[in-house]
Short mmCIF file of C-alpha atoms in Angstrom, two decimals:
data_model
loop_
_atom_site.label_atom_id
_atom_site.label_comp_id
_atom_site.label_asym_id
_atom_site.label_seq_id
_atom_site.Cartn_x
_atom_site.Cartn_y
_atom_site.Cartn_z
CA MET A 1 -79.98 -22.62 -176.77
CA GLY A 2 -82.83 -23.98 -178.96
CA SER A 3 -84.27 -27.43 -179.33
CA THR A 4 -85.13 -29.56 -182.16
CA VAL A 5 -86.97 -32.70 -182.68
CA LEU A 6 -85.28 -36.09 -183.23
CA SER A 7 -87.56 -39.07 -184.11
CA LEU A 8 -86.29 -42.35 -183.81
CA ARG A 9 -87.69 -45.89 -184.66
CA ILE A 10 -86.48 -48.46 -182.17
CA ASP A 11 -87.10 -51.94 -181.04
CA GLY A 12 -89.88 -52.61 -178.79
CA GLU A 13 -87.77 -54.60 -176.29
CA LEU A 14 -85.18 -51.63 -176.25
CA LEU A 15 -87.79 -49.33 -175.43
CA ASP A 16 -89.09 -51.46 -172.88
CA ARG A 17 -85.49 -51.49 -171.29
CA LEU A 18 -85.37 -47.60 -171.79
CA LYS A 19 -88.69 -47.29 -170.00
CA VAL A 20 -87.20 -49.64 -167.05
CA HIS A 21 -83.85 -47.59 -166.62
CA ALA A 22 -85.90 -44.16 -166.80
CA ALA A 23 -88.32 -45.17 -164.46
CA LYS A 24 -85.74 -46.17 -161.75
CA ARG A 25 -84.62 -42.67 -161.94
CA GLY A 26 -87.90 -40.96 -161.90
CA MET A 27 -87.46 -39.81 -165.32
CA SER A 28 -89.36 -39.92 -168.79
CA VAL A 29 -87.94 -41.91 -171.38
CA GLN A 30 -87.14 -39.00 -173.44
CA ASP A 31 -85.27 -37.45 -170.66
CA TYR A 32 -83.35 -40.32 -169.77
CA VAL A 33 -82.37 -40.82 -173.88
CA VAL A 34 -81.38 -37.00 -173.62
CA ARG A 35 -79.19 -37.15 -170.10
CA THR A 36 -77.26 -40.19 -171.61
CA LEU A 37 -76.68 -38.51 -174.62
CA ILE A 38 -75.27 -35.77 -172.75
CA ARG A 39 -73.23 -37.81 -170.71
CA ASP A 40 -71.73 -39.51 -173.53
CA ASP A 41 -70.95 -36.38 -175.07
CA PHE A 42 -69.28 -34.95 -172.30
CA ASP A 43 -67.30 -38.33 -171.65
CA GLU A 44 -65.61 -37.94 -175.36
CA ARG A 45 -65.07 -34.58 -175.36
CA PHE A 46 -63.29 -35.24 -171.84
CA LYS A 47 -61.21 -38.00 -173.25
CA THR A 48 -60.37 -36.04 -176.06
CA ALA A 49 -59.28 -33.22 -174.19
CA VAL A 50 -57.00 -35.24 -172.08
CA GLU A 51 -55.35 -37.14 -174.84
CA GLU A 52 -54.74 -33.61 -176.55
CA THR A 53 -53.27 -32.48 -173.24
CA GLU A 54 -50.92 -35.81 -172.72
CA ARG A 55 -49.70 -34.92 -176.48
CA PHE A 56 -49.08 -31.62 -175.78
CA TYR A 57 -47.25 -32.01 -172.52
CA GLY A 58 -46.29 -35.57 -172.69
CA ASP A 59 -47.26 -38.54 -170.69
CA VAL A 60 -46.95 -37.14 -167.18
CA THR A 61 -47.99 -40.35 -164.81
CA THR A 62 -44.75 -42.13 -164.85
#
């Protein structure tokens, strides 16, 4: 998998908050943002998979 550059223009206050969150984890802002996006993408794909499974098998929680 290759990588591509993504340039963002963000508010200074948001950047400051991102710096704080990243520093707490010992990460760069870039790494923190990428990991957050990856986590959100995984969460969305997992949710979709669960919904599709429930549609296929029916709701088995009852």
